[in-house]
PDB file of C-alpha atoms and ligand atoms in Angstrom:
ATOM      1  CA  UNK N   1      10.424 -23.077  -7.185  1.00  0.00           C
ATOM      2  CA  UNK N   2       8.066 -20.769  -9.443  1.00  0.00           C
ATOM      3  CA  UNK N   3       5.658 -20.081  -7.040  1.00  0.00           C
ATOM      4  CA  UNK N   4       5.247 -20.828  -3.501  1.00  0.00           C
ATOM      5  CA  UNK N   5       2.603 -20.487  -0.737  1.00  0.00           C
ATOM      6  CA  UNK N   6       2.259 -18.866   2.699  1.00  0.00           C
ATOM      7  CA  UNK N   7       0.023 -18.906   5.715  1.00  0.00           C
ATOM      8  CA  UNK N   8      -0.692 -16.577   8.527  1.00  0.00           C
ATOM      9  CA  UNK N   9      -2.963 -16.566  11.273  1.00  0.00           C
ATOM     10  CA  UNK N  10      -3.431 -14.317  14.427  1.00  0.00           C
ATOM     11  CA  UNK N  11      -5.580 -12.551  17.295  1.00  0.00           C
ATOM     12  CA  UNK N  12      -6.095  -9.769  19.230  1.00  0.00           C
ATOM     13  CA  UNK N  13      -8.468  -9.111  22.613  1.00  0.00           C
ATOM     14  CA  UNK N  14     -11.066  -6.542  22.225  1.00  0.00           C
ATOM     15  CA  UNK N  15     -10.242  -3.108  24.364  1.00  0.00           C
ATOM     16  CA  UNK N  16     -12.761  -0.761  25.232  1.00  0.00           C
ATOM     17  CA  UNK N  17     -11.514   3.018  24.318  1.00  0.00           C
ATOM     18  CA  UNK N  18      -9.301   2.164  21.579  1.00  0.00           C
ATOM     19  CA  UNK N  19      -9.225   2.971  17.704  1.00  0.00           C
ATOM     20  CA  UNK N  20     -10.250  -0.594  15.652  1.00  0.00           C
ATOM     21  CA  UNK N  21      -7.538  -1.025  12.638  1.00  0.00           C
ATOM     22  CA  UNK N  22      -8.756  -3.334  10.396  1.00  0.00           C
ATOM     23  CA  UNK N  23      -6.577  -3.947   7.428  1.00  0.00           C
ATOM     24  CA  UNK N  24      -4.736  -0.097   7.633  1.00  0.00           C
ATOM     25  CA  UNK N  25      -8.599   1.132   7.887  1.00  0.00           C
ATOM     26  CA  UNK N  26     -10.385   2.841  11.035  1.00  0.00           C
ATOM     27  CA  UNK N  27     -13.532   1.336  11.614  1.00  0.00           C
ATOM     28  CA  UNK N  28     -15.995   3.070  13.817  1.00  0.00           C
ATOM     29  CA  UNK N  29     -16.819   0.937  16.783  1.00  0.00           C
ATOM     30  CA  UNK N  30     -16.731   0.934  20.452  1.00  0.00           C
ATOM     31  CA  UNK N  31     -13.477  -1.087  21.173  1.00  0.00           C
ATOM     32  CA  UNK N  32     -10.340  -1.400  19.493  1.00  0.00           C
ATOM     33  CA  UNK N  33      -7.821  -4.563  19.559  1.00  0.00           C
ATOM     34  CA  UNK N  34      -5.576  -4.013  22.374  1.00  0.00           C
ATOM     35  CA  UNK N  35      -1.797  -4.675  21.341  1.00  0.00           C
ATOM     36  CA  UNK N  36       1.338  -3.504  21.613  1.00  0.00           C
ATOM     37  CA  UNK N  37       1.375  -2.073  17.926  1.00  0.00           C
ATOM     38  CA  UNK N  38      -1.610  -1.086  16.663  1.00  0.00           C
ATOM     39  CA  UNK N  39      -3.543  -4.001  17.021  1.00  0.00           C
ATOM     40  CA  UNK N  40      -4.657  -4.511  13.159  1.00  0.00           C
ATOM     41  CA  UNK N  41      -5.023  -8.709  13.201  1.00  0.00           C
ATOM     42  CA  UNK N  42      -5.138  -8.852   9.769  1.00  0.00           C
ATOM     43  CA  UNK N  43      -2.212  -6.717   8.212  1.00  0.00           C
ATOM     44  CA  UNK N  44      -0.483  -8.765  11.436  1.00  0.00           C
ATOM     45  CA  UNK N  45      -1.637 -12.169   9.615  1.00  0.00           C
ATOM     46  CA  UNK N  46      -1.071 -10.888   5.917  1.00  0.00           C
ATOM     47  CA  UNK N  47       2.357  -9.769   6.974  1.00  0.00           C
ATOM     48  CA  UNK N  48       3.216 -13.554   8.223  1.00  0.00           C
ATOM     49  CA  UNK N  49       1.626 -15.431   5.093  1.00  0.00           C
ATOM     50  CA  UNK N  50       4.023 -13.148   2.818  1.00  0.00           C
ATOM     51  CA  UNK N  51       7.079 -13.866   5.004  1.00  0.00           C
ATOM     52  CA  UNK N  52       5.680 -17.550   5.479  1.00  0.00           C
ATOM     53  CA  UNK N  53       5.663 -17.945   1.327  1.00  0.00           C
ATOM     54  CA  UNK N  54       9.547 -17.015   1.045  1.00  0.00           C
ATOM     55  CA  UNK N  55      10.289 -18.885   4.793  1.00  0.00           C
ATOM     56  CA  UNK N  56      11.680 -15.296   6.211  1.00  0.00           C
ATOM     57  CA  UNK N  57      10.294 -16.302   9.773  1.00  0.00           C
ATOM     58  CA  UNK N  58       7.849 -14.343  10.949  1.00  0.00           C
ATOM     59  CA  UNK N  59       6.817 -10.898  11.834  1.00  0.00           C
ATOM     60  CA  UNK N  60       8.185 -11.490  15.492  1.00  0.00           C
ATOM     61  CA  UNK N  61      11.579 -12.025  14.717  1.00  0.00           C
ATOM     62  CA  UNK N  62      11.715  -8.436  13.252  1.00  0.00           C
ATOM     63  CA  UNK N  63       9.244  -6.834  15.105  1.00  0.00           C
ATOM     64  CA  UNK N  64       9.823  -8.267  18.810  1.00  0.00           C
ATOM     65  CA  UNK N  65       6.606  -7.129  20.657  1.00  0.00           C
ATOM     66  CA  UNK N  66       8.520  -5.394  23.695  1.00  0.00           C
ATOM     67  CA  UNK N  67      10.385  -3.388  21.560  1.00  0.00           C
ATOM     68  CA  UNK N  68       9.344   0.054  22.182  1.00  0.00           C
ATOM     69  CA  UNK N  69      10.104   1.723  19.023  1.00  0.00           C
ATOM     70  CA  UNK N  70       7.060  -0.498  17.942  1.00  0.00           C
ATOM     71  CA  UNK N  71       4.810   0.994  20.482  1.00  0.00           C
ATOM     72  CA  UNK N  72       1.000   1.783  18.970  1.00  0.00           C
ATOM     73  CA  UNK N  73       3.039   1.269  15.326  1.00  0.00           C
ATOM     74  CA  UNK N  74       1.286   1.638  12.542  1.00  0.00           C
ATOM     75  CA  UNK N  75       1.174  -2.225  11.182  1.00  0.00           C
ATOM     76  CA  UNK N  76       1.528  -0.977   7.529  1.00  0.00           C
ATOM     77  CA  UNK N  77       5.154  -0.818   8.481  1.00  0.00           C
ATOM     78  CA  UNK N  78       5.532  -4.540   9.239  1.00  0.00           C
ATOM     79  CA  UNK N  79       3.447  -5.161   5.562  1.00  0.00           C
ATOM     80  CA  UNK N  80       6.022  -2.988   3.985  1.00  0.00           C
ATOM     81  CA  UNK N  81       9.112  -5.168   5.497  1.00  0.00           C
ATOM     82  CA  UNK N  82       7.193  -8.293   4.522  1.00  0.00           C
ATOM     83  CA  UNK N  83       6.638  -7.302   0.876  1.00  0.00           C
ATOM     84  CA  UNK N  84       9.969  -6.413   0.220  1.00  0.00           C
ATOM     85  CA  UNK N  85      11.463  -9.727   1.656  1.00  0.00           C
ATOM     86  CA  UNK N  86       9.109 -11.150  -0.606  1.00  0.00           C
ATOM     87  CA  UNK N  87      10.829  -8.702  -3.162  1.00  0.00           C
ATOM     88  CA  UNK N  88      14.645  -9.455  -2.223  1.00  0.00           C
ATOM     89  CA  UNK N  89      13.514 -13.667  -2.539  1.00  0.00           C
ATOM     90  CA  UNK N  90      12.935 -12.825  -6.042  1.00  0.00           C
ATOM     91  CA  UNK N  91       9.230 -12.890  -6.190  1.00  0.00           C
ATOM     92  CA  UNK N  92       6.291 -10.993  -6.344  1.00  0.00           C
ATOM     93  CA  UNK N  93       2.936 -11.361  -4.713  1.00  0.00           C
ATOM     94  CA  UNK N  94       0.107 -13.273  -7.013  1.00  0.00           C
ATOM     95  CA  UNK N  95      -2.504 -12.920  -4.777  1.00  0.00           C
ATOM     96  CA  UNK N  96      -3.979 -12.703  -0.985  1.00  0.00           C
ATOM     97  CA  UNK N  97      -6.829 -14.139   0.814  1.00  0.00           C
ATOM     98  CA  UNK N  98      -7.858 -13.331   4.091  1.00  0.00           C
ATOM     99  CA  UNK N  99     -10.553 -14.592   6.923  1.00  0.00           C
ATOM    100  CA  UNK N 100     -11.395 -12.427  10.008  1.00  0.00           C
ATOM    101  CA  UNK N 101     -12.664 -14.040  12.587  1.00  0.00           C
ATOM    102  CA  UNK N 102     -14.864 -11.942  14.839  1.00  0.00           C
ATOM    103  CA  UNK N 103     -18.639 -11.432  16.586  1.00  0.00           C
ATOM    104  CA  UNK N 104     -18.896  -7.341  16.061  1.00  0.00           C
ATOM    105  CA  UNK N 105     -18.819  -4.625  13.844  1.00  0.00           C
ATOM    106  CA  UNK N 106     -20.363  -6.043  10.477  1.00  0.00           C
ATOM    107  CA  UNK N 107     -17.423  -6.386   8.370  1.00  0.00           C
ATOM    108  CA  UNK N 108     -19.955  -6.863   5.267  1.00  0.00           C
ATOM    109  CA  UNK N 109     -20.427  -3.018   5.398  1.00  0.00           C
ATOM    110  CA  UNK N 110     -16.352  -2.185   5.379  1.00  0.00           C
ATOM    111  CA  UNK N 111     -14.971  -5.059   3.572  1.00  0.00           C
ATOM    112  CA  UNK N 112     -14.889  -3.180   0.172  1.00  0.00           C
ATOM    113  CA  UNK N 113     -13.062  -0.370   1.746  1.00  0.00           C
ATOM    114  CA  UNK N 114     -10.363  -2.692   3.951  1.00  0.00           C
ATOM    115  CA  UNK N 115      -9.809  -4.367   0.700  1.00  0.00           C
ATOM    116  CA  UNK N 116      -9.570  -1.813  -1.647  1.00  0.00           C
ATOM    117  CA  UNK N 117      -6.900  -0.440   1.169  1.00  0.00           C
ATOM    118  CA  UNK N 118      -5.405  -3.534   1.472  1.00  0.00           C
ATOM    119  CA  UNK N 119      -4.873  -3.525  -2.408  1.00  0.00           C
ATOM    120  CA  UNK N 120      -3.140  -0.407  -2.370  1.00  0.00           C
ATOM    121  CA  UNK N 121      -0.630  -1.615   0.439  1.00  0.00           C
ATOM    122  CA  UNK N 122       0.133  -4.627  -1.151  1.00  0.00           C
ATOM    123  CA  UNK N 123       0.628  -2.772  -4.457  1.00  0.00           C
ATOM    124  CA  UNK N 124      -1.752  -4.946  -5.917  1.00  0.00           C
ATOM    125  CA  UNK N 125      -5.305  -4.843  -7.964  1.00  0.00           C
ATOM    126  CA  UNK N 126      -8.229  -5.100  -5.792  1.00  0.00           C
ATOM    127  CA  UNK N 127      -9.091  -8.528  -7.955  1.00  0.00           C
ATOM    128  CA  UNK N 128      -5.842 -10.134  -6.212  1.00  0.00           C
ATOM    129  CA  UNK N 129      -6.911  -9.508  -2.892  1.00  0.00           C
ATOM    130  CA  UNK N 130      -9.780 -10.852  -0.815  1.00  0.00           C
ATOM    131  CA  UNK N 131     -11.452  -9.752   2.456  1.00  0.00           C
ATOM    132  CA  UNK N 132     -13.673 -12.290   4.219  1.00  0.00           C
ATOM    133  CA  UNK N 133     -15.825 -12.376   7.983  1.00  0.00           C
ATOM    134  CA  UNK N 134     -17.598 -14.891  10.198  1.00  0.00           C
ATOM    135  CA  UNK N 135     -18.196 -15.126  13.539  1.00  0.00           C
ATOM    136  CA  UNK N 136     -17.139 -17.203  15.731  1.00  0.00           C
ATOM    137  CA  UNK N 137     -19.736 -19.153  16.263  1.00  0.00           C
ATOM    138  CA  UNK N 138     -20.032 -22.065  19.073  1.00  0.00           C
ATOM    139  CA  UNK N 139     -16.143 -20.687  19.992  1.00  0.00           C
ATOM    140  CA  UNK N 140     -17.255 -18.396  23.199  1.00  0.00           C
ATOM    141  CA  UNK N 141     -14.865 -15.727  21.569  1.00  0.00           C
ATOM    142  CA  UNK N 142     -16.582 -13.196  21.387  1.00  0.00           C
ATOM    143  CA  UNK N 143     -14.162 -11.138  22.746  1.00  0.00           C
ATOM    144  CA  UNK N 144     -11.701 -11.651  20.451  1.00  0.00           C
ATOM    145  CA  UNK N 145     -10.963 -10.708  17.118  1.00  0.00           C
ATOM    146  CA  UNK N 146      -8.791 -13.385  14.697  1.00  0.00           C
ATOM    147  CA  UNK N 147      -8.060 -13.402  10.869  1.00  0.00           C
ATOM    148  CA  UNK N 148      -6.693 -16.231   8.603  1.00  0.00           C
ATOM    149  CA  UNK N 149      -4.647 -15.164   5.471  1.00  0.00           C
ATOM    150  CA  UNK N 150      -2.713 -16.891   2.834  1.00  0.00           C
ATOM    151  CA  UNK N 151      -0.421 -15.212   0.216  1.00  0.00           C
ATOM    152  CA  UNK N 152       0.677 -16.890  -3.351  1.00  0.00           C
ATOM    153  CA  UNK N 153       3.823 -15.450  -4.773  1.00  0.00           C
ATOM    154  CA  UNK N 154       5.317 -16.079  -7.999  1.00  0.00           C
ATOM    155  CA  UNK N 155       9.308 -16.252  -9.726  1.00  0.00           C
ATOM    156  CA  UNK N 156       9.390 -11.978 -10.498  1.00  0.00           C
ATOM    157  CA  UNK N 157       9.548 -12.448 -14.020  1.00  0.00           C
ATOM    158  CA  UNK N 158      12.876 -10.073 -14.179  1.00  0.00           C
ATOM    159  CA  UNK N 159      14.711 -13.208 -12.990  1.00  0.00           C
ATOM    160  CA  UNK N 160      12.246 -15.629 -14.990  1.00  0.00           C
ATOM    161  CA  UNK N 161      13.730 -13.941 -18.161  1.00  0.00           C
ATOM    162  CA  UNK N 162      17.437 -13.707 -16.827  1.00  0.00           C
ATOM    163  CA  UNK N 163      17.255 -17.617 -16.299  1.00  0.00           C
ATOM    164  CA  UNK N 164      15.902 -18.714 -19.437  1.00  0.00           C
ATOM    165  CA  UNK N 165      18.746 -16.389 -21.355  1.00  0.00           C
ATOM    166  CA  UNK N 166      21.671 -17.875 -19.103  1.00  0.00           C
ATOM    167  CA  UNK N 167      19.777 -21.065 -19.929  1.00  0.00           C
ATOM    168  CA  UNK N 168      20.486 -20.383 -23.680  1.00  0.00           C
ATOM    169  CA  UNK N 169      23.552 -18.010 -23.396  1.00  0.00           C
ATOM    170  CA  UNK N 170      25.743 -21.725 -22.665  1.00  0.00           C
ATOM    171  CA  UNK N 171      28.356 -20.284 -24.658  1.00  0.00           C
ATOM    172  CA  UNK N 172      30.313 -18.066 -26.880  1.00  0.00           C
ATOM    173  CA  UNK N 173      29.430 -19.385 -29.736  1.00  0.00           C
ATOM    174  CA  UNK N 174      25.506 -19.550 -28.642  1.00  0.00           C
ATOM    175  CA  UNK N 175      26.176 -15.734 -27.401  1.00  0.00           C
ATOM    176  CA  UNK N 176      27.306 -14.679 -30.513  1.00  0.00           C
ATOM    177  CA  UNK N 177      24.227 -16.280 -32.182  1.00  0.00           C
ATOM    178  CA  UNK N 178      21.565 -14.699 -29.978  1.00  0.00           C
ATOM    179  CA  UNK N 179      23.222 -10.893 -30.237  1.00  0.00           C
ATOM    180  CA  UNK N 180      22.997 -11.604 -34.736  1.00  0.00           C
ATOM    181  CA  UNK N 181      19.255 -12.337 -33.650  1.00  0.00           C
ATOM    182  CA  UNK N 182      19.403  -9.376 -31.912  1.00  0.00           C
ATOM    183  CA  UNK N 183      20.695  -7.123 -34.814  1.00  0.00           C
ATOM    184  CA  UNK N 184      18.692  -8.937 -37.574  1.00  0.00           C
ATOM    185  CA  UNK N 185      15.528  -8.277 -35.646  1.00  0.00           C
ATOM    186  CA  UNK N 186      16.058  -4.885 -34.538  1.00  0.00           C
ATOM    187  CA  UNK N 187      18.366  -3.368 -37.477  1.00  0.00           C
ATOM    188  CA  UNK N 188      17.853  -5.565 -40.130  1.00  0.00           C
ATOM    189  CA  UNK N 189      20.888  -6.190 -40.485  1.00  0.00           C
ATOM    190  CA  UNK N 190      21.465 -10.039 -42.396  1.00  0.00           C
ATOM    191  CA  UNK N 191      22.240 -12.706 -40.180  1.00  0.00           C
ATOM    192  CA  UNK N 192      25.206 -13.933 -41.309  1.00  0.00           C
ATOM    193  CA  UNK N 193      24.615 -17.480 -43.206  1.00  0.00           C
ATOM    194  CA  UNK N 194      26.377 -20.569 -41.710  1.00  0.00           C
ATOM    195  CA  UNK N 195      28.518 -21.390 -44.573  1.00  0.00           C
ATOM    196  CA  UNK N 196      28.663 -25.528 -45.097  1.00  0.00           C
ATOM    197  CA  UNK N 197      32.211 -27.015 -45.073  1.00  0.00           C
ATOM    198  CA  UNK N 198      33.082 -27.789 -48.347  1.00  0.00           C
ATOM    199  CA  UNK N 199      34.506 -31.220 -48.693  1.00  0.00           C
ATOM    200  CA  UNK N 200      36.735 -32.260 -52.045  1.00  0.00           C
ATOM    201  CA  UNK N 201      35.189 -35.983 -52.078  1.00  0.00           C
ATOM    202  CA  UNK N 202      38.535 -36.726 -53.756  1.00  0.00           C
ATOM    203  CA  UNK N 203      40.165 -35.808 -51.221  1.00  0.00           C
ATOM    204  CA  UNK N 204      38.585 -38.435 -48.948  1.00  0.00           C
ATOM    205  CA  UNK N 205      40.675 -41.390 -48.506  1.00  0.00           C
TER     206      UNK N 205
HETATM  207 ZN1   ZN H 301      -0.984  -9.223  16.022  1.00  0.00          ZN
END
């Protein structure tokens, strides 16, 4: 498969005296998302649509949440995991989408700077990522803070390459063939002509 799709989704409860991590970003408010990392619902939901494209389970099977060496964690440490299992499965990230889901802070105001973060986790360009709000209207969650994301990754072109040539390289003949390409193109040297066989018609009984 060339390219493949994921899908994450999570939330987090509001908490009163607690930081708000939004996408590896601060964001002043008065509550924070209570959780036994740091809380940050949408790096959480990124993280499982990149291991959800390569079907590498999902960010609690690495990350259980009692374990305490993942107390108040920064979540940019689960991203990192995620992208290079997307790495290791031989692909690399086309793009990501995201939803949050949540009544307060404005997101409008912050969105340019939890993207432009979010780009630079993801090691991508801010044009292949997307940050998105609504509230939760008619849901009586106001409490609560969700996000939706979805991740496209493609075939890493490294292996794209290494497929087509063992796709052509069937054998030593066709080897020999491609590396006299190879010299012609790049030395000039004269490929070497493919001399007809030379039948004696008399010879033909
Ligand atoms: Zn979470």
């Amino acid at each position: 498969m060339d390219t493949r799709i994921g899908f994450g989704w999570d939330s987090h409860a509001f908490k009163p005296g607690i930081p708000l991590r939004l996408g590896g970003v601060t964001i002043e408010h008065t509550e924070g998302l209570a959780g036994h990392s740091d809380g940050d619902v949408l790096l959480h939901a990124v993280t499982d649509a990149l291991l959800g494209a390569v079907a590498a389970g999902d960010i609690g099977c690495f990350f259980p949440p009692g374990d305490p060496r993942w107390k108040d964690a920064d979540s940019g440490i689960f991203l990192k995991l995620a992208i290079t299992e997307v790495e290791t499965a031989g692909y690399r990230i086309g793009n990501v989408d995201t939803t949050l889901v949540l009544a307060a802070p404005k997101i409008a105001p912050v969105a340019d700077r939890i993207r432009t973060h979010l780009a630079d986790l993801l090691g991508l360009n801010v044009d292949q990522v997307s940050v998105k709000a609504k509230t939760p209207e008619g849901l009586g969650l106001d409490h609560v803070a969700q996000c939706h994301a979805i991740a496209m990754v493609h075939r890493a072109p490294e292996n794209e390459e290494l497929k087509s040539m063992s796709a052509v390289i069937e054998s030593q003949k066709q080897l020999e063939d491609v590396v006299e390409d190879l010299l012609s193109s790049v030395h000039g040297v004269p490929k070497k002509r493919v001399v007809a066989p030379i039948f004696d018609t008399e010879d033909i009984t």
